[in-house]
Short mmCIF file of N, CA and C in Angstrom, two decimals:
data_model
loop_
_atom_site.label_atom_id
_atom_site.label_comp_id
_atom_site.label_asym_id
_atom_site.label_seq_id
_atom_site.Cartn_x
_atom_site.Cartn_y
_atom_site.Cartn_z
N MET V 305 -3.26 -20.38 -0.88
CA MET V 305 -2.05 -20.22 -1.60
C MET V 305 -2.26 -19.90 -2.94
N PRO V 306 -1.55 -19.00 -3.61
CA PRO V 306 -1.76 -18.66 -4.96
C PRO V 306 -1.62 -19.90 -5.88
N GLN V 307 -2.41 -19.86 -6.98
CA GLN V 307 -2.37 -21.04 -7.86
C GLN V 307 -0.97 -21.11 -8.50
N ASN V 308 -0.63 -22.34 -8.90
CA ASN V 308 0.68 -22.68 -9.54
C ASN V 308 1.86 -22.19 -8.72
N THR V 309 1.77 -22.31 -7.35
CA THR V 309 2.90 -21.86 -6.58
C THR V 309 3.86 -23.04 -6.31
N GLU V 310 5.09 -22.87 -6.60
CA GLU V 310 6.20 -23.80 -6.32
C GLU V 310 6.64 -23.53 -4.93
N ILE V 311 6.94 -24.57 -4.18
CA ILE V 311 7.51 -24.45 -2.82
C ILE V 311 8.98 -24.83 -2.82
N GLU V 312 9.81 -23.91 -2.35
CA GLU V 312 11.20 -24.21 -2.29
C GLU V 312 11.65 -24.15 -0.84
N VAL V 313 12.23 -25.25 -0.30
CA VAL V 313 12.76 -25.27 1.05
C VAL V 313 14.14 -25.10 1.06
N ARG V 314 14.65 -24.11 1.78
CA ARG V 314 16.09 -23.85 1.95
C ARG V 314 16.53 -24.19 3.31
N ARG V 315 17.52 -25.09 3.44
CA ARG V 315 18.07 -25.40 4.73
C ARG V 315 19.28 -24.61 5.00
N SER V 316 19.50 -24.15 6.25
CA SER V 316 20.61 -23.36 6.62
C SER V 316 21.28 -23.86 7.84
N ALA V 317 22.61 -23.98 7.81
CA ALA V 317 23.41 -24.52 9.03
C ALA V 317 23.42 -23.36 10.02
N ARG V 318 23.30 -22.13 9.59
CA ARG V 318 23.43 -21.00 10.49
C ARG V 318 22.06 -20.74 11.24
N ARG V 319 21.04 -21.24 10.66
CA ARG V 319 19.75 -21.08 11.34
C ARG V 319 19.52 -22.10 12.35
N ARG V 320 19.17 -21.71 13.60
CA ARG V 320 19.11 -22.61 14.72
C ARG V 320 17.67 -22.98 15.07
N ARG V 321 16.85 -21.92 15.24
CA ARG V 321 15.46 -22.22 15.67
C ARG V 321 14.36 -21.58 14.90
N THR V 322 14.75 -20.54 14.15
CA THR V 322 13.73 -19.82 13.40
C THR V 322 13.44 -20.46 12.08
N VAL V 323 12.12 -20.24 11.69
CA VAL V 323 11.70 -20.63 10.37
C VAL V 323 10.99 -19.37 9.76
N SER V 324 11.23 -19.09 8.53
CA SER V 324 10.63 -17.91 7.85
C SER V 324 10.16 -18.37 6.51
N ALA V 325 9.22 -17.55 5.94
CA ALA V 325 8.75 -17.88 4.65
C ALA V 325 8.32 -16.64 3.96
N TYR V 326 8.50 -16.63 2.66
CA TYR V 326 8.04 -15.43 1.78
C TYR V 326 7.73 -15.88 0.39
N ARG V 327 6.96 -15.07 -0.29
CA ARG V 327 6.62 -15.30 -1.66
C ARG V 327 7.70 -14.66 -2.54
N ASP V 328 8.06 -15.32 -3.61
CA ASP V 328 9.05 -14.78 -4.54
C ASP V 328 8.45 -15.12 -5.96
N GLY V 329 7.60 -14.23 -6.39
CA GLY V 329 6.88 -14.42 -7.72
C GLY V 329 5.93 -15.57 -7.49
N ASN V 330 5.99 -16.61 -8.32
CA ASN V 330 5.11 -17.81 -8.22
C ASN V 330 5.69 -18.89 -7.35
N LYS V 331 6.72 -18.52 -6.53
CA LYS V 331 7.36 -19.53 -5.65
C LYS V 331 7.26 -19.04 -4.24
N THR V 332 7.07 -19.97 -3.33
CA THR V 332 7.10 -19.71 -1.94
C THR V 332 8.40 -20.31 -1.37
N VAL V 333 9.13 -19.51 -0.75
CA VAL V 333 10.51 -19.95 -0.16
C VAL V 333 10.30 -20.11 1.36
N VAL V 334 10.63 -21.30 1.81
CA VAL V 334 10.52 -21.56 3.32
C VAL V 334 11.96 -21.84 3.77
N LEU V 335 12.56 -21.07 4.74
CA LEU V 335 13.82 -21.24 5.33
C LEU V 335 13.78 -21.93 6.64
N VAL V 336 14.48 -23.03 6.73
CA VAL V 336 14.47 -23.85 7.94
C VAL V 336 15.81 -24.25 8.38
N PRO V 337 16.01 -24.52 9.72
CA PRO V 337 17.28 -24.98 10.12
C PRO V 337 17.72 -26.36 9.43
N ALA V 338 19.00 -26.47 9.20
CA ALA V 338 19.48 -27.72 8.58
C ALA V 338 19.32 -28.90 9.52
N THR V 339 19.13 -28.68 10.77
CA THR V 339 19.03 -29.81 11.76
C THR V 339 17.65 -30.38 11.77
N PHE V 340 16.70 -29.78 11.08
CA PHE V 340 15.28 -30.30 11.11
C PHE V 340 15.21 -31.71 10.41
N SER V 341 14.46 -32.55 10.91
CA SER V 341 14.14 -33.89 10.33
C SER V 341 13.21 -33.57 9.15
N ARG V 342 13.04 -34.56 8.30
CA ARG V 342 12.08 -34.31 7.22
C ARG V 342 10.58 -34.16 7.71
N ALA V 343 10.32 -34.80 8.78
CA ALA V 343 8.95 -34.69 9.36
C ALA V 343 8.78 -33.25 9.96
N GLU V 344 9.84 -32.72 10.69
CA GLU V 344 9.74 -31.35 11.16
C GLU V 344 9.66 -30.38 10.03
N GLU V 345 10.41 -30.65 8.99
CA GLU V 345 10.42 -29.72 7.81
C GLU V 345 8.97 -29.73 7.20
N LYS V 346 8.37 -30.86 7.03
CA LYS V 346 7.11 -30.96 6.45
C LYS V 346 6.08 -30.28 7.31
N ARG V 347 6.06 -30.46 8.66
CA ARG V 347 5.24 -29.83 9.56
C ARG V 347 5.37 -28.20 9.44
N TRP V 348 6.60 -27.83 9.50
CA TRP V 348 6.81 -26.32 9.50
C TRP V 348 6.45 -25.73 8.18
N VAL V 349 6.71 -26.40 7.06
CA VAL V 349 6.33 -25.90 5.79
C VAL V 349 4.79 -25.66 5.68
N SER V 350 4.06 -26.70 6.20
CA SER V 350 2.60 -26.59 6.18
C SER V 350 2.20 -25.36 7.02
N ARG V 351 2.74 -25.35 8.26
CA ARG V 351 2.42 -24.19 9.16
C ARG V 351 2.71 -22.89 8.57
N MET V 352 3.88 -22.74 7.93
CA MET V 352 4.25 -21.40 7.35
C MET V 352 3.36 -21.08 6.08
N LEU V 353 3.02 -22.10 5.34
CA LEU V 353 2.11 -21.90 4.21
C LEU V 353 0.69 -21.33 4.72
N ASP V 354 0.21 -22.01 5.77
CA ASP V 354 -1.01 -21.51 6.32
C ASP V 354 -0.92 -20.08 6.86
N ARG V 355 0.23 -19.73 7.49
CA ARG V 355 0.34 -18.36 7.99
C ARG V 355 0.46 -17.38 6.91
N LEU V 356 1.18 -17.66 5.80
CA LEU V 356 1.31 -16.76 4.64
C LEU V 356 -0.05 -16.59 4.01
N GLU V 357 -0.89 -17.63 3.91
CA GLU V 357 -2.15 -17.53 3.34
C GLU V 357 -3.16 -16.69 4.21
N ALA V 358 -3.02 -16.90 5.54
CA ALA V 358 -3.86 -16.08 6.44
C ALA V 358 -3.53 -14.62 6.39
N ARG V 359 -2.21 -14.29 6.27
CA ARG V 359 -1.82 -12.91 6.22
C ARG V 359 -2.33 -12.35 4.88
N GLU V 360 -2.13 -13.08 3.84
CA GLU V 360 -2.63 -12.56 2.52
C GLU V 360 -4.13 -12.37 2.48
N GLU V 361 -4.83 -13.25 3.22
CA GLU V 361 -6.26 -13.10 3.24
C GLU V 361 -6.69 -11.84 3.98
N ARG V 362 -5.93 -11.48 5.04
CA ARG V 362 -6.21 -10.29 5.84
C ARG V 362 -5.97 -9.07 4.95
N ARG V 363 -5.07 -9.18 4.07
CA ARG V 363 -4.66 -8.01 3.15
C ARG V 363 -5.66 -7.97 1.95
N ARG V 364 -6.43 -8.91 1.78
CA ARG V 364 -7.30 -8.95 0.61
C ARG V 364 -8.73 -8.57 0.88
N PRO V 365 -8.97 -7.32 0.77
CA PRO V 365 -10.41 -6.88 0.99
C PRO V 365 -11.34 -7.39 0.04
N ASP V 366 -12.64 -7.48 0.34
CA ASP V 366 -13.62 -7.84 -0.66
C ASP V 366 -14.04 -6.69 -1.47
N ASP V 367 -14.86 -6.82 -2.43
CA ASP V 367 -15.24 -5.71 -3.37
C ASP V 367 -15.78 -4.55 -2.65
N ALA V 368 -16.67 -4.79 -1.67
CA ALA V 368 -17.29 -3.67 -0.91
C ALA V 368 -16.19 -2.83 -0.18
N ALA V 369 -15.33 -3.58 0.45
CA ALA V 369 -14.19 -2.87 1.18
C ALA V 369 -13.29 -2.18 0.21
N LEU V 370 -13.01 -2.73 -0.93
CA LEU V 370 -12.22 -2.10 -1.94
C LEU V 370 -12.86 -0.82 -2.39
N HIS V 371 -14.14 -0.81 -2.65
CA HIS V 371 -14.92 0.35 -3.07
C HIS V 371 -14.81 1.41 -2.00
N GLU V 372 -15.01 1.03 -0.78
CA GLU V 372 -14.93 2.02 0.36
C GLU V 372 -13.53 2.60 0.47
N ARG V 373 -12.50 1.76 0.25
CA ARG V 373 -11.08 2.28 0.22
C ARG V 373 -10.87 3.30 -0.87
N ALA V 374 -11.46 2.95 -2.05
CA ALA V 374 -11.20 3.89 -3.18
C ALA V 374 -11.90 5.25 -2.90
N VAL V 375 -13.07 5.24 -2.35
CA VAL V 375 -13.80 6.41 -1.97
C VAL V 375 -12.97 7.26 -1.03
N ASP V 376 -12.45 6.57 -0.02
CA ASP V 376 -11.65 7.30 0.97
C ASP V 376 -10.36 7.88 0.35
N LEU V 377 -9.72 7.18 -0.53
CA LEU V 377 -8.48 7.63 -1.20
C LEU V 377 -8.78 8.83 -2.07
N ALA V 378 -9.95 8.86 -2.76
CA ALA V 378 -10.35 9.97 -3.63
C ALA V 378 -10.62 11.17 -2.84
N GLU V 379 -11.22 11.04 -1.66
CA GLU V 379 -11.43 12.18 -0.69
C GLU V 379 -10.10 12.65 -0.22
N ARG V 380 -9.33 11.76 0.26
CA ARG V 380 -7.99 12.18 0.88
C ARG V 380 -7.01 12.82 -0.14
N TYR V 381 -6.93 12.24 -1.28
CA TYR V 381 -5.76 12.64 -2.15
C TYR V 381 -6.25 13.33 -3.40
N LEU V 382 -7.46 13.25 -3.78
CA LEU V 382 -7.96 13.88 -4.98
C LEU V 382 -9.04 14.90 -4.74
N ASP V 383 -9.12 15.38 -3.50
CA ASP V 383 -10.02 16.37 -3.12
C ASP V 383 -11.58 15.98 -3.35
N GLY V 384 -11.89 14.72 -3.41
CA GLY V 384 -13.24 14.26 -3.73
C GLY V 384 -13.69 14.56 -5.09
N LEU V 385 -12.74 14.83 -6.03
CA LEU V 385 -12.98 15.22 -7.39
C LEU V 385 -13.80 14.03 -8.18
N VAL V 386 -13.53 12.85 -7.73
CA VAL V 386 -14.08 11.69 -8.38
C VAL V 386 -14.62 10.73 -7.33
N SER V 387 -15.61 9.98 -7.66
CA SER V 387 -16.15 8.92 -6.84
C SER V 387 -16.55 7.75 -7.71
N PRO V 388 -15.91 6.62 -7.62
CA PRO V 388 -16.18 5.48 -8.46
C PRO V 388 -17.57 4.94 -8.17
N ASP V 389 -18.24 4.41 -9.17
CA ASP V 389 -19.50 3.68 -9.00
C ASP V 389 -19.31 2.29 -8.56
N SER V 390 -18.17 1.67 -9.07
CA SER V 390 -17.89 0.29 -8.66
C SER V 390 -16.43 0.03 -8.70
N VAL V 391 -15.97 -0.79 -7.75
CA VAL V 391 -14.57 -1.19 -7.64
C VAL V 391 -14.63 -2.64 -7.36
N ARG V 392 -13.89 -3.44 -8.15
CA ARG V 392 -13.91 -4.88 -7.84
C ARG V 392 -12.63 -5.58 -8.35
N TRP V 393 -12.42 -6.79 -7.69
CA TRP V 393 -11.25 -7.59 -8.13
C TRP V 393 -11.71 -8.41 -9.36
N VAL V 394 -10.78 -8.63 -10.26
CA VAL V 394 -11.05 -9.47 -11.42
C VAL V 394 -9.94 -10.41 -11.63
N ASP V 395 -10.23 -11.60 -12.24
CA ASP V 395 -9.19 -12.63 -12.43
C ASP V 395 -8.64 -12.63 -13.84
N ASN V 396 -9.16 -11.83 -14.78
CA ASN V 396 -8.69 -11.88 -16.18
C ASN V 396 -7.70 -10.88 -16.56
N GLN V 397 -7.06 -10.18 -15.64
CA GLN V 397 -5.99 -9.19 -15.99
C GLN V 397 -4.66 -9.80 -15.61
N ASN V 398 -3.97 -10.23 -16.58
CA ASN V 398 -2.60 -10.87 -16.34
C ASN V 398 -1.46 -9.98 -16.68
N THR V 399 -1.74 -8.85 -17.43
CA THR V 399 -0.65 -8.03 -17.86
C THR V 399 -0.78 -6.61 -17.27
N ARG V 400 -2.04 -6.33 -16.70
CA ARG V 400 -2.27 -4.97 -16.08
C ARG V 400 -2.54 -5.18 -14.60
N TRP V 401 -2.26 -4.18 -13.80
CA TRP V 401 -2.59 -4.16 -12.40
C TRP V 401 -3.99 -3.66 -12.14
N GLY V 402 -4.41 -2.89 -13.07
CA GLY V 402 -5.81 -2.30 -12.95
C GLY V 402 -6.29 -1.72 -14.19
N SER V 403 -7.55 -1.48 -14.29
CA SER V 403 -8.16 -0.84 -15.47
C SER V 403 -9.45 -0.14 -14.99
N CYS V 404 -9.93 0.72 -15.84
CA CYS V 404 -11.17 1.40 -15.47
C CYS V 404 -11.98 1.71 -16.74
N THR V 405 -13.24 2.02 -16.56
CA THR V 405 -14.10 2.48 -17.60
C THR V 405 -14.68 3.77 -17.13
N PRO V 406 -14.11 4.91 -17.59
CA PRO V 406 -14.48 6.24 -17.08
C PRO V 406 -16.00 6.57 -17.27
N ASP V 407 -16.64 6.15 -18.40
CA ASP V 407 -18.05 6.44 -18.62
C ASP V 407 -18.94 5.79 -17.57
N ALA V 408 -18.45 4.58 -17.10
CA ALA V 408 -19.31 3.77 -16.13
C ALA V 408 -18.85 4.07 -14.75
N GLY V 409 -17.69 4.73 -14.53
CA GLY V 409 -17.19 5.03 -13.19
C GLY V 409 -16.70 3.63 -12.60
N ALA V 410 -16.22 2.64 -13.38
CA ALA V 410 -15.88 1.36 -12.91
C ALA V 410 -14.37 1.14 -12.84
N ILE V 411 -13.94 0.59 -11.76
CA ILE V 411 -12.47 0.23 -11.63
C ILE V 411 -12.43 -1.21 -11.33
N ARG V 412 -11.37 -1.83 -11.97
CA ARG V 412 -11.12 -3.24 -11.79
C ARG V 412 -9.72 -3.41 -11.42
N LEU V 413 -9.36 -4.17 -10.39
CA LEU V 413 -8.03 -4.49 -9.94
C LEU V 413 -7.74 -5.93 -10.21
N SER V 414 -6.61 -6.29 -10.69
CA SER V 414 -6.12 -7.57 -10.93
C SER V 414 -6.05 -8.22 -9.65
N ARG V 415 -6.53 -9.50 -9.55
CA ARG V 415 -6.45 -10.32 -8.33
C ARG V 415 -4.94 -10.60 -7.96
N ARG V 416 -4.08 -10.35 -8.90
CA ARG V 416 -2.62 -10.53 -8.69
C ARG V 416 -2.17 -9.61 -7.59
N LEU V 417 -2.90 -8.50 -7.35
CA LEU V 417 -2.48 -7.51 -6.39
C LEU V 417 -2.88 -8.01 -4.96
N SER V 418 -3.82 -8.92 -4.90
CA SER V 418 -4.30 -9.34 -3.57
C SER V 418 -3.10 -9.97 -2.81
N GLY V 419 -2.94 -9.66 -1.56
CA GLY V 419 -1.87 -10.14 -0.78
C GLY V 419 -0.58 -9.16 -0.82
N MET V 420 -0.64 -8.28 -1.77
CA MET V 420 0.49 -7.22 -1.80
C MET V 420 0.21 -6.18 -0.61
N PRO V 421 1.28 -5.52 -0.23
CA PRO V 421 0.98 -4.51 0.79
C PRO V 421 -0.09 -3.48 0.41
N ALA V 422 -0.82 -3.03 1.44
CA ALA V 422 -2.00 -2.12 1.19
C ALA V 422 -1.58 -0.89 0.51
N TRP V 423 -0.40 -0.37 0.75
CA TRP V 423 -0.01 0.87 0.10
C TRP V 423 0.25 0.68 -1.34
N VAL V 424 0.54 -0.54 -1.84
CA VAL V 424 0.60 -0.81 -3.27
C VAL V 424 -0.78 -0.82 -3.92
N VAL V 425 -1.67 -1.56 -3.28
CA VAL V 425 -3.06 -1.60 -3.71
C VAL V 425 -3.65 -0.15 -3.82
N ASP V 426 -3.40 0.64 -2.69
CA ASP V 426 -3.82 2.00 -2.69
C ASP V 426 -3.29 2.82 -3.84
N TYR V 427 -1.97 2.58 -4.21
CA TYR V 427 -1.42 3.32 -5.38
C TYR V 427 -2.21 2.92 -6.66
N VAL V 428 -2.52 1.68 -6.87
CA VAL V 428 -3.19 1.26 -8.11
C VAL V 428 -4.64 1.83 -8.10
N LEU V 429 -5.24 1.92 -6.93
CA LEU V 429 -6.51 2.51 -6.81
C LEU V 429 -6.52 3.97 -7.16
N VAL V 430 -5.54 4.69 -6.61
CA VAL V 430 -5.36 6.18 -6.99
C VAL V 430 -5.11 6.33 -8.45
N HIS V 431 -4.26 5.53 -9.00
CA HIS V 431 -3.91 5.58 -10.48
C HIS V 431 -5.20 5.47 -11.35
N GLU V 432 -6.04 4.44 -10.87
CA GLU V 432 -7.27 4.29 -11.72
C GLU V 432 -8.36 5.33 -11.40
N LEU V 433 -8.35 5.80 -10.22
CA LEU V 433 -9.26 6.89 -9.84
C LEU V 433 -8.90 8.16 -10.72
N VAL V 434 -7.63 8.50 -10.92
CA VAL V 434 -7.26 9.65 -11.65
C VAL V 434 -7.63 9.34 -13.10
N HIS V 435 -7.52 8.10 -13.61
CA HIS V 435 -7.99 7.78 -14.97
C HIS V 435 -9.53 8.07 -15.12
N LEU V 436 -10.29 8.04 -14.12
CA LEU V 436 -11.69 8.37 -14.28
C LEU V 436 -11.87 9.82 -14.70
N VAL V 437 -10.89 10.64 -14.36
CA VAL V 437 -10.88 12.04 -14.72
C VAL V 437 -10.06 12.36 -15.90
N ILE V 438 -8.87 11.78 -16.03
CA ILE V 438 -7.90 12.02 -17.02
C ILE V 438 -7.54 10.67 -17.73
N PRO V 439 -8.03 10.46 -18.89
CA PRO V 439 -7.85 9.16 -19.58
C PRO V 439 -6.39 8.77 -20.05
N HIS V 440 -5.54 9.78 -20.09
CA HIS V 440 -4.11 9.58 -20.63
C HIS V 440 -3.17 9.69 -19.56
N HIS V 441 -1.89 9.44 -19.89
CA HIS V 441 -0.77 9.47 -18.89
C HIS V 441 0.15 10.74 -19.08
N GLY V 442 -0.59 11.88 -19.34
CA GLY V 442 0.18 13.13 -19.49
C GLY V 442 0.69 13.73 -18.14
N PRO V 443 1.26 14.85 -18.20
CA PRO V 443 1.79 15.50 -17.03
C PRO V 443 0.75 15.77 -15.93
N GLU V 444 -0.44 16.22 -16.36
CA GLU V 444 -1.41 16.47 -15.38
C GLU V 444 -1.93 15.23 -14.64
N PHE V 445 -1.89 14.11 -15.35
CA PHE V 445 -2.30 12.80 -14.88
C PHE V 445 -1.27 12.49 -13.65
N TRP V 446 0.00 12.54 -14.02
CA TRP V 446 1.03 12.14 -13.10
C TRP V 446 1.06 13.12 -11.90
N GLU V 447 0.80 14.34 -12.09
CA GLU V 447 0.74 15.32 -10.95
C GLU V 447 -0.34 14.89 -9.98
N MET V 448 -1.46 14.43 -10.51
CA MET V 448 -2.52 13.98 -9.58
C MET V 448 -2.15 12.66 -8.92
N VAL V 449 -1.63 11.71 -9.63
CA VAL V 449 -1.17 10.43 -9.10
C VAL V 449 -0.18 10.64 -7.90
N HIS V 450 0.74 11.61 -8.17
CA HIS V 450 1.82 11.84 -7.11
C HIS V 450 1.24 12.60 -5.84
N ARG V 451 -0.01 12.92 -5.78
CA ARG V 451 -0.55 13.37 -4.55
C ARG V 451 -0.60 12.24 -3.49
N TYR V 452 -0.57 10.95 -4.04
CA TYR V 452 -0.45 9.88 -3.14
C TYR V 452 0.99 9.77 -2.73
N PRO V 453 1.31 9.82 -1.48
CA PRO V 453 2.75 9.94 -1.03
C PRO V 453 3.58 8.83 -1.30
N LYS V 454 3.00 7.64 -1.44
CA LYS V 454 3.84 6.42 -1.76
C LYS V 454 3.77 6.02 -3.18
N ALA V 455 3.45 6.90 -4.06
CA ALA V 455 3.32 6.56 -5.47
C ALA V 455 4.58 6.00 -6.10
N GLU V 456 5.73 6.69 -5.85
CA GLU V 456 7.00 6.29 -6.48
C GLU V 456 7.41 4.87 -5.87
N ARG V 457 7.26 4.74 -4.58
CA ARG V 457 7.64 3.56 -3.90
C ARG V 457 6.84 2.35 -4.48
N ALA V 458 5.47 2.59 -4.62
CA ALA V 458 4.65 1.53 -5.09
C ALA V 458 4.94 1.16 -6.58
N ARG V 459 5.21 2.22 -7.39
CA ARG V 459 5.54 1.84 -8.79
C ARG V 459 6.81 1.05 -8.73
N GLY V 460 7.84 1.37 -7.95
CA GLY V 460 9.00 0.54 -7.94
C GLY V 460 8.71 -0.89 -7.44
N TYR V 461 7.87 -1.06 -6.51
CA TYR V 461 7.52 -2.34 -5.98
C TYR V 461 6.88 -3.17 -7.12
N LEU V 462 5.94 -2.60 -7.85
CA LEU V 462 5.22 -3.28 -8.95
C LEU V 462 6.28 -3.56 -10.05
N GLU V 463 7.20 -2.66 -10.36
CA GLU V 463 8.20 -2.96 -11.39
C GLU V 463 9.05 -4.11 -10.96
N GLY V 464 9.37 -4.23 -9.64
CA GLY V 464 10.18 -5.38 -9.20
C GLY V 464 9.34 -6.68 -9.25
N VAL V 465 8.06 -6.71 -9.01
CA VAL V 465 7.28 -7.85 -9.12
C VAL V 465 7.25 -8.23 -10.64
N SER V 466 7.08 -7.29 -11.51
CA SER V 466 7.02 -7.56 -12.87
C SER V 466 8.33 -8.15 -13.39
N ALA V 467 9.52 -7.63 -12.89
CA ALA V 467 10.78 -8.11 -13.32
C ALA V 467 10.96 -9.49 -12.81
N ALA V 468 10.57 -9.77 -11.54
CA ALA V 468 10.67 -11.14 -11.03
C ALA V 468 9.91 -12.15 -11.84
N SER V 469 8.65 -11.71 -12.32
CA SER V 469 7.93 -12.55 -13.18
C SER V 469 8.58 -12.91 -14.51
N ARG V 470 9.21 -11.92 -14.98
CA ARG V 470 9.96 -12.10 -16.28
C ARG V 470 11.05 -13.06 -16.08
N LEU V 471 11.77 -12.93 -14.97
CA LEU V 471 12.84 -13.91 -14.63
C LEU V 471 12.28 -15.32 -14.56
N ALA V 472 11.16 -15.45 -13.82
CA ALA V 472 10.56 -16.82 -13.74
C ALA V 472 10.17 -17.36 -15.10
N ASP V 473 9.84 -16.49 -16.05
CA ASP V 473 9.52 -16.90 -17.32
C ASP V 473 10.76 -17.13 -18.26
N GLY V 474 11.97 -16.98 -17.69
CA GLY V 474 13.15 -17.19 -18.48
C GLY V 474 13.81 -15.89 -18.97
N GLY V 475 13.23 -14.77 -18.62
CA GLY V 475 13.82 -13.47 -19.03
C GLY V 475 14.92 -13.00 -18.18
N SER V 476 15.31 -11.78 -18.17
CA SER V 476 16.38 -11.37 -17.42
C SER V 476 16.07 -10.10 -16.67
N ALA V 477 16.52 -9.94 -15.48
CA ALA V 477 16.47 -8.76 -14.63
C ALA V 477 17.25 -8.95 -13.42
N GLU V 478 17.74 -7.92 -12.81
CA GLU V 478 18.54 -8.13 -11.60
C GLU V 478 17.84 -8.74 -10.45
N GLU V 479 18.44 -9.71 -9.87
CA GLU V 479 17.84 -10.39 -8.72
C GLU V 479 17.80 -9.47 -7.56
N SER V 480 16.60 -9.46 -6.84
CA SER V 480 16.51 -8.65 -5.64
C SER V 480 15.90 -9.46 -4.46
N ALA V 481 16.23 -8.97 -3.30
CA ALA V 481 15.76 -9.63 -2.08
C ALA V 481 14.32 -9.25 -1.84
N PRO V 482 13.61 -10.05 -1.10
CA PRO V 482 12.21 -9.78 -0.84
C PRO V 482 12.03 -8.55 0.05
N GLU V 483 10.90 -7.89 -0.06
CA GLU V 483 10.68 -6.74 0.79
C GLU V 483 10.53 -7.29 2.26
N GLU V 484 10.85 -6.46 3.21
CA GLU V 484 10.77 -6.86 4.62
C GLU V 484 9.29 -7.21 4.97
N ASP V 485 8.35 -6.55 4.39
CA ASP V 485 6.94 -6.84 4.74
C ASP V 485 6.57 -8.17 4.17
N ASP V 486 7.30 -8.74 3.23
CA ASP V 486 6.91 -9.97 2.59
C ASP V 486 7.45 -11.27 3.30
N VAL V 487 8.20 -11.10 4.37
CA VAL V 487 8.89 -12.20 5.08
C VAL V 487 8.05 -12.48 6.33
N ILE V 488 7.80 -13.68 6.59
CA ILE V 488 7.11 -14.11 7.82
C ILE V 488 8.05 -14.94 8.60
N GLU V 489 8.31 -14.68 9.91
CA GLU V 489 9.19 -15.41 10.69
C GLU V 489 8.53 -16.02 11.80
N GLU V 490 8.94 -17.16 12.29
CA GLU V 490 8.35 -17.83 13.48
C GLU V 490 9.41 -17.98 14.45
#
């Protein structure tokens, strides 16, 4: 489970048998039937947290798999124009999703991305791959990034995650429902 995660249990009179859970920023929300006893609630919360963690672990490739994925994306969307020397997860990027060092061919992705949908991680990889060739965010940069078909969708997803984070920190943004991919039901 992500560090500093708050757990919120929501009981519903309309919910009869199903239990679901999803991440909402730094909070995990578990939805249970109102008829559950405290012991049942505790057991299901534990089970759902384990399932969320297992799903996020499956979505979280190691550095070697991340590098392999970046090479594949460069071939597929950037005509093999670039090949990174290294791609790895880092824990020290709290305001950026990714960064790169063009001279070294190195790409670093924030571990905050781990557990997000693969198409979002792929977008950040493509973004950083393009930076290995074009260091700025000019029109030619965006033209290359948009070769990735889910670029706009992924940017919107990341903007939503950032807005939710600002809300959690006391800022303001419109409240939004979780993505369908982010909800686990039992």
